[in-house]
mmCIF file of N, CA and C in Angstrom:
data_model
loop_
_atom_site.group_PDB
_atom_site.id
_atom_site.type_symbol
_atom_site.label_atom_id
_atom_site.label_comp_id
_atom_site.label_asym_id
_atom_site.label_seq_id
_atom_site.Cartn_x
_atom_site.Cartn_y
_atom_site.Cartn_z
ATOM 1 N N MET A 1397 -5.565 18.115 -36.613
ATOM 2 C CA MET A 1397 -5.390 19.517 -35.992
ATOM 3 C C MET A 1397 -5.466 19.057 -34.529
ATOM 4 N N ALA A 1398 -4.662 19.731 -33.815
ATOM 5 C CA ALA A 1398 -4.336 19.348 -32.310
ATOM 6 C C ALA A 1398 -3.967 20.631 -31.384
ATOM 7 N N SER A 1399 -4.121 20.550 -30.247
ATOM 8 C CA SER A 1399 -3.650 21.765 -29.473
ATOM 9 C C SER A 1399 -2.319 21.728 -29.341
ATOM 10 N N THR A 1400 -1.653 20.869 -29.638
ATOM 11 C CA THR A 1400 -0.183 20.794 -29.501
ATOM 12 C C THR A 1400 0.554 19.957 -30.754
ATOM 13 N N MET A 1401 1.613 20.263 -31.119
ATOM 14 C CA MET A 1401 2.080 20.000 -32.489
ATOM 15 C C MET A 1401 3.311 18.915 -32.188
ATOM 16 N N GLU A 1402 2.874 17.545 -32.144
ATOM 17 C CA GLU A 1402 3.875 16.591 -31.874
ATOM 18 C C GLU A 1402 4.359 15.732 -33.097
ATOM 19 N N THR A 1403 5.333 15.120 -33.097
ATOM 20 C CA THR A 1403 5.815 14.086 -34.172
ATOM 21 C C THR A 1403 4.532 13.400 -34.775
ATOM 22 N N SER A 1404 3.766 12.763 -33.884
ATOM 23 C CA SER A 1404 2.746 11.911 -34.293
ATOM 24 C C SER A 1404 1.861 12.524 -35.118
ATOM 25 N N LEU A 1405 1.363 13.715 -34.723
ATOM 26 C CA LEU A 1405 0.484 14.633 -35.510
ATOM 27 C C LEU A 1405 0.892 14.787 -36.997
ATOM 28 N N VAL A 1406 2.140 15.384 -36.841
ATOM 29 C CA VAL A 1406 2.549 15.803 -38.361
ATOM 30 C C VAL A 1406 2.937 14.715 -39.162
ATOM 31 N N ALA A 1407 3.214 13.326 -38.510
ATOM 32 C CA ALA A 1407 3.427 12.003 -39.273
ATOM 33 C C ALA A 1407 2.218 11.533 -39.624
ATOM 34 N N ARG A 1408 0.957 11.712 -38.857
ATOM 35 C CA ARG A 1408 -0.295 11.395 -39.284
ATOM 36 C C ARG A 1408 -0.717 12.290 -40.579
ATOM 37 N N ALA A 1409 -0.378 13.353 -40.496
ATOM 38 C CA ALA A 1409 -0.917 14.295 -41.506
ATOM 39 C C ALA A 1409 -0.193 14.099 -42.837
ATOM 40 N N LEU A 1410 1.001 13.589 -42.864
ATOM 41 C CA LEU A 1410 1.830 13.321 -44.091
ATOM 42 C C LEU A 1410 1.502 12.022 -44.502
ATOM 43 N N THR A 1411 1.096 11.054 -43.608
ATOM 44 C CA THR A 1411 0.728 9.658 -44.031
ATOM 45 C C THR A 1411 -0.842 9.930 -44.741
ATOM 46 N N MET A 1412 -1.490 10.660 -44.211
ATOM 47 C CA MET A 1412 -2.902 10.943 -44.855
ATOM 48 C C MET A 1412 -2.725 11.633 -46.285
ATOM 49 N N ALA A 1413 -1.983 12.804 -46.492
ATOM 50 C CA ALA A 1413 -1.342 13.328 -47.489
ATOM 51 C C ALA A 1413 -0.834 12.415 -48.731
ATOM 52 N N ILE A 1414 -0.164 11.553 -48.003
ATOM 53 C CA ILE A 1414 0.463 10.485 -49.020
ATOM 54 C C ILE A 1414 -0.665 9.569 -49.591
ATOM 55 N N GLY A 1415 -1.552 9.193 -48.742
ATOM 56 C CA GLY A 1415 -2.694 7.929 -49.197
ATOM 57 C C GLY A 1415 -3.621 8.657 -50.188
ATOM 58 N N ARG A 1416 -3.827 10.062 -49.995
ATOM 59 C CA ARG A 1416 -4.848 10.891 -50.772
ATOM 60 C C ARG A 1416 -4.164 11.188 -52.131
ATOM 61 N N ARG A 1417 -2.920 11.779 -52.100
ATOM 62 C CA ARG A 1417 -2.291 12.339 -53.301
ATOM 63 C C ARG A 1417 -1.411 11.348 -54.144
ATOM 64 N N HIS A 1418 -0.765 10.319 -53.575
ATOM 65 C CA HIS A 1418 0.068 9.231 -54.141
ATOM 66 C C HIS A 1418 1.328 10.109 -54.894
ATOM 67 N N PRO A 1419 2.152 10.991 -54.045
ATOM 68 C CA PRO A 1419 3.317 11.792 -54.647
ATOM 69 C C PRO A 1419 4.306 10.821 -55.518
ATOM 70 N N PRO A 1420 4.834 11.318 -56.623
ATOM 71 C CA PRO A 1420 5.816 10.485 -57.338
ATOM 72 C C PRO A 1420 7.091 10.651 -56.475
ATOM 73 N N PRO A 1421 7.898 9.427 -56.795
ATOM 74 C CA PRO A 1421 9.066 9.448 -56.003
ATOM 75 C C PRO A 1421 10.096 10.828 -56.516
ATOM 76 N N GLY A 1422 10.746 11.328 -55.442
ATOM 77 C CA GLY A 1422 11.607 12.482 -55.605
ATOM 78 C C GLY A 1422 10.876 13.846 -55.234
ATOM 79 N N LEU A 1423 9.652 13.458 -54.764
ATOM 80 C CA LEU A 1423 8.936 14.849 -54.210
ATOM 81 C C LEU A 1423 9.677 15.532 -53.291
ATOM 82 N N LEU A 1424 9.766 17.048 -53.589
ATOM 83 C CA LEU A 1424 10.443 17.806 -52.573
ATOM 84 C C LEU A 1424 9.417 18.133 -51.432
ATOM 85 N N HIS A 1425 9.778 17.834 -50.003
ATOM 86 C CA HIS A 1425 8.908 18.126 -48.987
ATOM 87 C C HIS A 1425 9.664 19.285 -48.332
ATOM 88 N N HIS A 1426 9.146 20.402 -48.172
ATOM 89 C CA HIS A 1426 9.754 21.466 -47.564
ATOM 90 C C HIS A 1426 9.007 21.796 -46.161
ATOM 91 N N SER A 1427 9.626 22.009 -45.193
ATOM 92 C CA SER A 1427 9.224 22.376 -43.883
ATOM 93 C C SER A 1427 9.936 23.403 -43.201
ATOM 94 N N ASP A 1428 9.366 23.632 -42.132
ATOM 95 C CA ASP A 1428 10.477 24.637 -41.134
ATOM 96 C C ASP A 1428 11.244 23.792 -40.281
ATOM 97 N N ARG A 1429 11.882 24.186 -39.336
ATOM 98 C CA ARG A 1429 13.063 23.644 -38.701
ATOM 99 C C ARG A 1429 12.533 22.859 -37.395
ATOM 100 N N GLY A 1430 11.352 22.811 -37.264
ATOM 101 C CA GLY A 1430 10.765 22.097 -36.107
ATOM 102 C C GLY A 1430 11.007 20.778 -35.632
ATOM 103 N N SER A 1431 11.079 20.488 -34.538
ATOM 104 C CA SER A 1431 11.912 19.256 -33.965
ATOM 105 C C SER A 1431 10.978 17.838 -34.481
ATOM 106 N N GLN A 1432 9.649 18.326 -34.729
ATOM 107 C CA GLN A 1432 8.660 17.295 -35.217
ATOM 108 C C GLN A 1432 9.104 16.865 -36.599
ATOM 109 N N TYR A 1433 9.627 17.720 -37.297
ATOM 110 C CA TYR A 1433 10.049 17.525 -38.955
ATOM 111 C C TYR A 1433 11.372 16.931 -39.024
ATOM 112 N N ALA A 1434 12.203 17.118 -37.908
ATOM 113 C CA ALA A 1434 13.581 16.826 -37.814
ATOM 114 C C ALA A 1434 13.725 15.462 -37.142
ATOM 115 N N SER A 1435 12.565 14.829 -36.575
ATOM 116 C CA SER A 1435 12.529 13.685 -35.902
ATOM 117 C C SER A 1435 12.831 12.558 -36.877
ATOM 118 N N GLN A 1436 13.443 11.504 -36.038
ATOM 119 C CA GLN A 1436 13.760 10.097 -36.978
ATOM 120 C C GLN A 1436 12.491 9.523 -37.519
ATOM 121 N N THR A 1437 11.432 9.447 -36.625
ATOM 122 C CA THR A 1437 10.092 9.074 -37.356
ATOM 123 C C THR A 1437 9.692 9.789 -38.571
ATOM 124 N N TYR A 1438 9.694 11.188 -38.602
ATOM 125 C CA TYR A 1438 9.309 11.664 -39.656
ATOM 126 C C TYR A 1438 10.347 11.698 -40.739
ATOM 127 N N GLN A 1439 11.514 11.706 -40.711
ATOM 128 C CA GLN A 1439 12.643 11.601 -41.656
ATOM 129 C C GLN A 1439 12.395 10.023 -42.307
ATOM 130 N N ALA A 1440 12.138 9.187 -41.343
ATOM 131 C CA ALA A 1440 11.981 7.667 -41.803
ATOM 132 C C ALA A 1440 10.873 7.782 -42.771
ATOM 133 N N LEU A 1441 9.658 8.466 -42.535
ATOM 134 C CA LEU A 1441 8.695 8.278 -43.359
ATOM 135 C C LEU A 1441 8.921 9.110 -44.688
ATOM 136 N N LEU A 1442 9.479 10.249 -44.741
ATOM 137 C CA LEU A 1442 9.984 10.810 -45.901
ATOM 138 C C LEU A 1442 10.769 9.806 -46.837
ATOM 139 N N GLN A 1443 11.633 9.007 -46.200
ATOM 140 C CA GLN A 1443 12.672 8.269 -46.978
ATOM 141 C C GLN A 1443 11.984 6.905 -47.502
ATOM 142 N N ARG A 1444 11.025 6.436 -46.722
ATOM 143 C CA ARG A 1444 10.222 5.255 -47.097
ATOM 144 C C ARG A 1444 9.169 5.555 -48.376
ATOM 145 N N HIS A 1445 9.019 6.822 -48.293
ATOM 146 C CA HIS A 1445 8.098 7.116 -49.589
ATOM 147 C C HIS A 1445 8.812 8.045 -50.518
ATOM 148 N N HIS A 1446 10.149 7.919 -50.461
ATOM 149 C CA HIS A 1446 11.005 8.340 -51.483
ATOM 150 C C HIS A 1446 10.807 9.868 -51.710
ATOM 151 N N MET A 1447 10.531 10.555 -50.589
ATOM 152 C CA MET A 1447 10.424 12.150 -50.475
ATOM 153 C C MET A 1447 11.857 12.593 -50.259
ATOM 154 N N ILE A 1448 12.251 13.683 -50.679
ATOM 155 C CA ILE A 1448 13.475 14.547 -50.376
ATOM 156 C C ILE A 1448 13.117 15.651 -49.464
ATOM 157 N N GLY A 1449 13.533 15.514 -48.107
ATOM 158 C CA GLY A 1449 13.298 16.625 -47.187
ATOM 159 C C GLY A 1449 14.096 17.678 -47.306
ATOM 160 N N SER A 1450 13.450 18.927 -47.045
ATOM 161 C CA SER A 1450 14.041 20.225 -47.228
ATOM 162 C C SER A 1450 13.479 21.185 -46.118
ATOM 163 N N MET A 1451 14.468 21.791 -45.436
ATOM 164 C CA MET A 1451 14.055 22.535 -44.352
ATOM 165 C C MET A 1451 14.484 24.085 -44.358
ATOM 166 N N SER A 1452 13.721 24.952 -43.792
ATOM 167 C CA SER A 1452 14.066 26.390 -43.993
ATOM 168 C C SER A 1452 15.384 26.586 -43.362
ATOM 169 N N ARG A 1453 16.124 27.715 -43.771
ATOM 170 C CA ARG A 1453 17.347 28.189 -43.301
ATOM 171 C C ARG A 1453 17.192 28.554 -41.710
ATOM 172 N N ARG A 1454 17.754 28.450 -40.841
ATOM 173 C CA ARG A 1454 17.611 28.984 -39.463
ATOM 174 C C ARG A 1454 17.516 30.590 -39.413
ATOM 175 N N GLY A 1455 16.292 30.950 -39.112
ATOM 176 C CA GLY A 1455 15.946 32.402 -38.917
ATOM 177 C C GLY A 1455 15.518 32.885 -40.184
ATOM 178 N N ASN A 1456 15.055 32.397 -41.261
ATOM 179 C CA ASN A 1456 14.742 32.886 -42.406
ATOM 180 C C ASN A 1456 13.354 32.615 -42.746
ATOM 181 N N CYS A 1457 12.358 33.285 -42.284
ATOM 182 C CA CYS A 1457 11.158 33.086 -42.465
ATOM 183 C C CYS A 1457 10.829 33.073 -44.030
ATOM 184 N N TRP A 1458 11.569 33.723 -44.935
ATOM 185 C CA TRP A 1458 11.225 33.958 -46.275
ATOM 186 C C TRP A 1458 11.354 32.640 -46.902
ATOM 187 N N ASP A 1459 12.125 31.632 -46.355
ATOM 188 C CA ASP A 1459 11.991 30.185 -46.883
ATOM 189 C C ASP A 1459 10.651 29.704 -47.262
ATOM 190 N N ASN A 1460 9.972 29.956 -46.172
ATOM 191 C CA ASN A 1460 8.711 29.549 -46.151
ATOM 192 C C ASN A 1460 7.297 30.369 -46.405
ATOM 193 N N ALA A 1461 7.758 31.312 -46.903
ATOM 194 C CA ALA A 1461 6.663 32.722 -47.294
ATOM 195 C C ALA A 1461 5.405 32.070 -47.987
ATOM 196 N N VAL A 1462 5.318 31.088 -48.866
ATOM 197 C CA VAL A 1462 3.894 30.620 -49.285
ATOM 198 C C VAL A 1462 3.281 30.011 -48.490
ATOM 199 N N VAL A 1463 3.918 29.022 -47.614
ATOM 200 C CA VAL A 1463 3.118 28.383 -46.516
ATOM 201 C C VAL A 1463 2.754 29.494 -45.560
ATOM 202 N N GLU A 1464 3.366 30.452 -45.162
ATOM 203 C CA GLU A 1464 2.863 31.476 -44.016
ATOM 204 C C GLU A 1464 1.710 32.005 -44.819
ATOM 205 N N ARG A 1465 1.612 32.498 -46.177
ATOM 206 C CA ARG A 1465 0.515 32.971 -46.563
ATOM 207 C C ARG A 1465 -0.673 32.206 -46.749
ATOM 208 N N VAL A 1466 -0.513 30.741 -46.843
ATOM 209 C CA VAL A 1466 -1.488 29.856 -46.614
ATOM 210 C C VAL A 1466 -2.244 30.076 -45.133
ATOM 211 N N PHE A 1467 -1.469 30.080 -44.265
ATOM 212 C CA PHE A 1467 -1.817 30.373 -42.846
ATOM 213 C C PHE A 1467 -2.722 31.529 -42.778
ATOM 214 N N ARG A 1468 -2.167 32.607 -43.430
ATOM 215 C CA ARG A 1468 -2.904 33.949 -43.192
ATOM 216 C C ARG A 1468 -4.223 33.743 -43.975
ATOM 217 N N SER A 1469 -4.294 33.104 -45.036
ATOM 218 C CA SER A 1469 -5.704 33.054 -45.646
ATOM 219 C C SER A 1469 -6.557 32.286 -44.928
ATOM 220 N N VAL A 1470 -6.129 31.105 -44.248
ATOM 221 C CA VAL A 1470 -7.103 30.221 -43.499
ATOM 222 C C VAL A 1470 -7.513 31.211 -42.371
ATOM 223 N N LYS A 1471 -6.556 31.924 -41.659
ATOM 224 C CA LYS A 1471 -7.052 32.954 -40.364
ATOM 225 C C LYS A 1471 -7.820 33.748 -40.851
ATOM 226 N N HIS A 1472 -7.718 34.563 -41.726
ATOM 227 C CA HIS A 1472 -8.537 35.849 -42.244
ATOM 228 C C HIS A 1472 -9.731 35.414 -43.164
ATOM 229 N N GLU A 1473 -9.512 34.471 -43.922
ATOM 230 C CA GLU A 1473 -10.587 34.177 -44.946
ATOM 231 C C GLU A 1473 -11.449 32.888 -44.524
ATOM 232 N N GLY A 1474 -10.907 32.051 -43.997
ATOM 233 C CA GLY A 1474 -11.442 30.869 -43.474
ATOM 234 C C GLY A 1474 -12.224 31.029 -42.239
ATOM 235 N N LEU A 1475 -11.404 31.393 -41.233
ATOM 236 C CA LEU A 1475 -12.008 31.450 -39.889
ATOM 237 C C LEU A 1475 -12.528 32.736 -39.467
ATOM 238 N N GLY A 1476 -11.957 33.792 -40.005
ATOM 239 C CA GLY A 1476 -12.605 35.203 -39.477
ATOM 240 C C GLY A 1476 -12.077 35.594 -38.153
ATOM 241 N N ASP A 1477 -12.832 36.589 -37.608
ATOM 242 C CA ASP A 1477 -12.452 37.080 -36.283
ATOM 243 C C ASP A 1477 -13.003 36.313 -35.147
ATOM 244 N N THR A 1478 -14.078 35.211 -35.369
ATOM 245 C CA THR A 1478 -14.576 34.659 -34.256
ATOM 246 C C THR A 1478 -13.922 33.327 -33.908
ATOM 247 N N ALA A 1479 -12.981 32.952 -34.499
ATOM 248 C CA ALA A 1479 -12.347 31.499 -34.307
ATOM 249 C C ALA A 1479 -12.036 31.484 -32.719
ATOM 250 N N LYS A 1480 -11.615 32.467 -32.181
ATOM 251 C CA LYS A 1480 -10.995 32.378 -30.510
ATOM 252 C C LYS A 1480 -12.140 32.114 -29.568
ATOM 253 N N GLU A 1481 -13.504 32.452 -29.984
ATOM 254 C CA GLU A 1481 -14.753 31.972 -29.252
ATOM 255 C C GLU A 1481 -15.272 30.765 -29.489
ATOM 256 N N GLN A 1482 -14.900 29.972 -30.513
ATOM 257 C CA GLN A 1482 -15.528 28.753 -31.189
ATOM 258 C C GLN A 1482 -14.905 27.695 -30.345
ATOM 259 N N PRO A 1483 -15.688 26.702 -30.132
ATOM 260 C CA PRO A 1483 -14.996 25.193 -29.582
ATOM 261 C C PRO A 1483 -14.054 24.716 -30.636
ATOM 262 N N SER A 1484 -12.881 24.065 -30.148
ATOM 263 C CA SER A 1484 -11.966 23.539 -31.073
ATOM 264 C C SER A 1484 -12.556 22.557 -32.284
ATOM 265 N N GLU A 1485 -13.464 21.834 -32.127
ATOM 266 C CA GLU A 1485 -14.180 21.064 -32.891
ATOM 267 C C GLU A 1485 -14.851 21.826 -33.950
ATOM 268 N N THR A 1486 -15.347 22.992 -33.795
ATOM 269 C CA THR A 1486 -15.990 23.827 -34.742
ATOM 270 C C THR A 1486 -15.026 24.474 -35.587
ATOM 271 N N VAL A 1487 -13.601 24.724 -34.830
ATOM 272 C CA VAL A 1487 -12.735 25.585 -35.725
ATOM 273 C C VAL A 1487 -12.029 24.440 -36.604
ATOM 274 N N LYS A 1488 -11.833 23.079 -36.012
ATOM 275 C CA LYS A 1488 -11.031 22.282 -37.046
ATOM 276 C C LYS A 1488 -12.119 21.925 -38.236
ATOM 277 N N SER A 1489 -13.520 21.733 -37.956
ATOM 278 C CA SER A 1489 -14.202 21.591 -39.179
ATOM 279 C C SER A 1489 -14.463 22.681 -39.957
ATOM 280 N N THR A 1490 -14.408 23.991 -39.491
ATOM 281 C CA THR A 1490 -14.048 25.093 -40.429
ATOM 282 C C THR A 1490 -13.087 25.168 -41.485
ATOM 283 N N VAL A 1491 -11.817 24.837 -40.654
ATOM 284 C CA VAL A 1491 -10.595 24.782 -41.370
ATOM 285 C C VAL A 1491 -10.579 23.620 -42.459
ATOM 286 N N ILE A 1492 -11.010 22.726 -42.273
ATOM 287 C CA ILE A 1492 -11.132 21.521 -43.162
ATOM 288 C C ILE A 1492 -11.893 21.728 -44.287
ATOM 289 N N ASP A 1493 -13.329 22.434 -44.115
ATOM 290 C CA ASP A 1493 -14.049 22.780 -45.116
ATOM 291 C C ASP A 1493 -13.638 23.921 -45.747
ATOM 292 N N TYR A 1494 -12.930 24.951 -45.249
ATOM 293 C CA TYR A 1494 -12.385 26.005 -46.144
ATOM 294 C C TYR A 1494 -11.135 25.447 -47.037
ATOM 295 N N MET A 1495 -10.158 24.478 -46.457
ATOM 296 C CA MET A 1495 -9.242 24.018 -47.409
ATOM 297 C C MET A 1495 -9.784 23.194 -48.485
ATOM 298 N N GLU A 1496 -10.672 22.186 -47.979
ATOM 299 C CA GLU A 1496 -10.922 21.215 -48.989
ATOM 300 C C GLU A 1496 -12.118 21.835 -49.986
ATOM 301 N N MET A 1497 -13.016 22.574 -49.597
ATOM 302 C CA MET A 1497 -14.272 23.188 -50.467
ATOM 303 C C MET A 1497 -13.859 24.392 -51.127
ATOM 304 N N PHE A 1498 -12.855 25.204 -50.653
ATOM 305 C CA PHE A 1498 -12.510 26.343 -51.425
ATOM 306 C C PHE A 1498 -11.131 26.703 -51.844
ATOM 307 N N TYR A 1499 -10.164 26.528 -50.639
ATOM 308 C CA TYR A 1499 -8.890 26.942 -51.082
ATOM 309 C C TYR A 1499 -8.306 26.086 -52.129
ATOM 310 N N ASN A 1500 -8.250 24.702 -51.794
ATOM 311 C CA ASN A 1500 -7.429 23.853 -52.794
ATOM 312 C C ASN A 1500 -8.333 23.975 -54.126
ATOM 313 N N SER A 1501 -9.463 24.074 -54.231
ATOM 314 C CA SER A 1501 -10.065 24.002 -55.625
ATOM 315 C C SER A 1501 -10.447 25.329 -56.240
ATOM 316 N N HIS A 1502 -10.568 26.388 -55.552
ATOM 317 C CA HIS A 1502 -11.037 27.605 -56.085
ATOM 318 C C HIS A 1502 -10.235 28.779 -55.983
ATOM 319 N N ARG A 1503 -9.426 28.818 -54.768
ATOM 320 C CA ARG A 1503 -8.598 29.939 -54.514
ATOM 321 C C ARG A 1503 -7.403 29.972 -55.530
ATOM 322 N N LEU A 1504 -7.412 31.275 -56.364
ATOM 323 C CA LEU A 1504 -6.461 31.351 -57.305
ATOM 324 C C LEU A 1504 -5.100 32.147 -56.607
ATOM 325 N N HIS A 1505 -4.091 31.764 -57.230
ATOM 326 C CA HIS A 1505 -2.716 32.345 -56.597
ATOM 327 C C HIS A 1505 -1.709 33.014 -57.705
ATOM 328 N N SER A 1506 -1.368 34.043 -57.277
ATOM 329 C CA SER A 1506 -0.249 34.725 -58.364
ATOM 330 C C SER A 1506 0.928 33.606 -58.621
ATOM 331 N N THR A 1507 1.468 32.979 -57.471
ATOM 332 C CA THR A 1507 2.547 32.267 -57.468
ATOM 333 C C THR A 1507 2.229 30.827 -58.235
ATOM 334 N N LEU A 1508 1.102 30.872 -58.474
ATOM 335 C CA LEU A 1508 0.591 29.610 -59.339
ATOM 336 C C LEU A 1508 0.239 29.856 -60.611
ATOM 337 N N GLY A 1509 0.458 31.022 -61.163
ATOM 338 C CA GLY A 1509 0.021 31.554 -62.678
ATOM 339 C C GLY A 1509 -1.665 31.762 -62.455
ATOM 340 N N TYR A 1510 -2.267 32.294 -61.303
ATOM 341 C CA TYR A 1510 -3.616 32.204 -61.090
ATOM 342 C C TYR A 1510 -4.166 31.166 -61.608
ATOM 343 N N LEU A 1511 -3.854 29.920 -60.872
ATOM 344 C CA LEU A 1511 -4.655 28.838 -60.971
ATOM 345 C C LEU A 1511 -4.689 28.516 -59.390
ATOM 346 N N SER A 1512 -5.725 27.655 -59.144
ATOM 347 C CA SER A 1512 -5.890 26.788 -57.871
ATOM 348 C C SER A 1512 -4.958 25.894 -57.644
ATOM 349 N N PRO A 1513 -4.532 25.436 -56.258
ATOM 350 C CA PRO A 1513 -3.676 24.398 -55.981
ATOM 351 C C PRO A 1513 -4.123 22.902 -56.791
ATOM 352 N N ASN A 1514 -5.394 22.688 -56.986
ATOM 353 C CA ASN A 1514 -5.765 21.696 -57.326
ATOM 354 C C ASN A 1514 -5.459 21.575 -58.903
ATOM 355 N N ALA A 1515 -5.620 22.715 -59.632
ATOM 356 C CA ALA A 1515 -5.464 22.551 -61.063
ATOM 357 C C ALA A 1515 -4.006 22.585 -61.190
ATOM 358 N N VAL A 1516 -3.284 23.163 -60.641
ATOM 359 C CA VAL A 1516 -1.523 23.222 -60.886
ATOM 360 C C VAL A 1516 -1.375 21.552 -60.470
ATOM 361 N N GLU A 1517 -1.886 20.647 -59.514
ATOM 362 C CA GLU A 1517 -1.450 19.552 -59.301
ATOM 363 C C GLU A 1517 -2.074 18.913 -60.545
ATOM 364 N N ALA A 1518 -3.208 19.100 -61.043
ATOM 365 C CA ALA A 1518 -3.732 18.229 -62.209
ATOM 366 C C ALA A 1518 -2.711 18.643 -63.365
ATOM 367 N N GLN A 1519 -2.395 19.606 -63.502
ATOM 368 C CA GLN A 1519 -1.440 19.983 -64.740
ATOM 369 C C GLN A 1519 -0.045 19.082 -64.536
ATOM 370 N N ALA A 1520 0.392 19.203 -63.262
ATOM 371 C CA ALA A 1520 1.723 18.631 -63.229
ATOM 372 C C ALA A 1520 1.718 17.052 -63.215
ATOM 373 N N GLN A 1521 0.685 16.524 -62.747
ATOM 374 C CA GLN A 1521 0.556 15.113 -62.784
ATOM 375 C C GLN A 1521 -0.277 14.362 -63.690
ATOM 376 N N GLY A 1522 -0.981 15.267 -64.592
ATOM 377 C CA GLY A 1522 -1.806 14.803 -65.632
ATOM 378 C C GLY A 1522 -3.056 14.024 -64.954
ATOM 379 N N LEU A 1523 -3.668 14.593 -63.688
ATOM 380 C CA LEU A 1523 -4.694 13.975 -62.985
ATOM 381 C C LEU A 1523 -5.843 14.793 -63.414
ATOM 382 N N THR A 1524 -7.033 14.486 -62.801
ATOM 383 C CA THR A 1524 -8.396 15.239 -62.821
ATOM 384 C C THR A 1524 -8.542 15.414 -61.325
ATOM 385 N N PRO A 1525 -8.725 16.798 -61.027
ATOM 386 C CA PRO A 1525 -8.792 17.370 -59.602
ATOM 387 C C PRO A 1525 -9.962 16.655 -59.144
ATOM 388 N N GLN A 1526 -9.979 16.466 -57.700
ATOM 389 C CA GLN A 1526 -10.889 15.947 -57.024
ATOM 390 C C GLN A 1526 -12.313 16.877 -57.121
ATOM 391 N N PRO A 1527 -13.493 16.364 -57.186
ATOM 392 C CA PRO A 1527 -14.456 17.130 -57.356
ATOM 393 C C PRO A 1527 -14.610 17.909 -56.169
ATOM 394 N N VAL A 1528 -15.352 19.272 -56.318
ATOM 395 C CA VAL A 1528 -15.462 20.294 -55.278
ATOM 396 C C VAL A 1528 -16.335 19.738 -54.254
ATOM 397 N N GLY A 1529 -16.169 19.775 -53.086
ATOM 398 C CA GLY A 1529 -16.931 19.539 -51.987
ATOM 399 C C GLY A 1529 -16.569 18.213 -51.427
ATOM 400 N N THR A 1530 -15.505 17.421 -51.685
ATOM 401 C CA THR A 1530 -15.176 16.352 -51.060
ATOM 402 C C THR A 1530 -14.549 16.751 -49.842
ATOM 403 N N ARG A 1531 -14.770 15.875 -48.681
ATOM 404 C CA ARG A 1531 -13.844 16.111 -47.497
ATOM 405 C C ARG A 1531 -12.737 15.052 -47.311
ATOM 406 N N GLY A 1532 -11.726 15.568 -46.757
ATOM 407 C CA GLY A 1532 -10.699 14.694 -46.648
ATOM 408 C C GLY A 1532 -10.773 13.771 -45.399
ATOM 409 N N GLY A 1533 -9.744 12.881 -45.367
ATOM 410 C CA GLY A 1533 -9.842 12.138 -44.083
ATOM 411 C C GLY A 1533 -9.596 12.780 -42.863
ATOM 412 N N ASP A 1534 -9.520 11.936 -41.725
ATOM 413 C CA ASP A 1534 -9.218 12.598 -40.468
ATOM 414 C C ASP A 1534 -7.703 12.150 -39.917
ATOM 415 N N LEU A 1535 -7.348 12.792 -38.981
ATOM 416 C CA LEU A 1535 -5.988 12.618 -38.451
ATOM 417 C C LEU A 1535 -6.302 11.656 -37.240
ATOM 418 N N SER A 1536 -7.310 10.817 -37.054
ATOM 419 C CA SER A 1536 -7.243 10.099 -35.883
ATOM 420 C C SER A 1536 -6.866 8.808 -35.976
ATOM 421 N N MET A 1537 -6.144 8.307 -36.896
ATOM 422 C CA MET A 1537 -5.615 7.113 -37.076
ATOM 423 C C MET A 1537 -4.694 6.682 -36.031
ATOM 424 N N PRO A 1538 -4.452 5.516 -35.725
ATOM 425 C CA PRO A 1538 -3.581 5.154 -34.434
ATOM 426 C C PRO A 1538 -2.322 5.219 -35.041
ATOM 427 N N ASP A 1539 -1.331 5.618 -34.148
ATOM 428 C CA ASP A 1539 0.101 5.965 -34.409
ATOM 429 C C ASP A 1539 0.798 4.802 -35.296
ATOM 430 N N GLU A 1540 0.459 3.544 -34.859
ATOM 431 C CA GLU A 1540 1.061 2.480 -35.437
ATOM 432 C C GLU A 1540 0.842 2.321 -36.975
ATOM 433 N N GLU A 1541 -0.431 3.140 -37.541
ATOM 434 C CA GLU A 1541 -0.677 3.381 -38.894
ATOM 435 C C GLU A 1541 0.099 3.971 -39.684
ATOM 436 N N ILE A 1542 0.921 4.811 -39.055
ATOM 437 C CA ILE A 1542 1.873 5.777 -39.682
ATOM 438 C C ILE A 1542 3.106 5.162 -40.138
ATOM 439 N N VAL A 1543 3.662 4.118 -39.726
ATOM 440 C CA VAL A 1543 4.936 3.648 -40.353
ATOM 441 C C VAL A 1543 4.523 2.325 -40.854
ATOM 442 N N ARG A 1544 4.310 2.275 -42.071
ATOM 443 C CA ARG A 1544 4.101 1.129 -42.703
ATOM 444 C C ARG A 1544 5.209 0.809 -43.523
#
């Protein structure tokens, strides 16, 4: 998380996700049309890891409706009304805890057949979900670590 959304931030996030989840070749990676996701650096990272990039149609928020719902859940369930008064490090820690310790492992979704994201991933890949309460890595890796 950062105060600005630059290519290096989203590339580090994708690199972290790839390292943690080891997606299979051909994974469909959907994003909005932000310049960070359209950048040569980000597109090269997708290609290097054999991912298929997909972007929302211009001006069509419905293409990304599920992700927008995730953001709503983070804002209303994870952060509550006090986020604006909290230091950025507190907000960052709260979001990470919410996503890792509740949302991915416990929150049920109608679009996922009333399963959690971790349960769906485990079914799809034949994996055992990560134990509840584990924390993810951070996005503080140097930029040169992004492009391997």
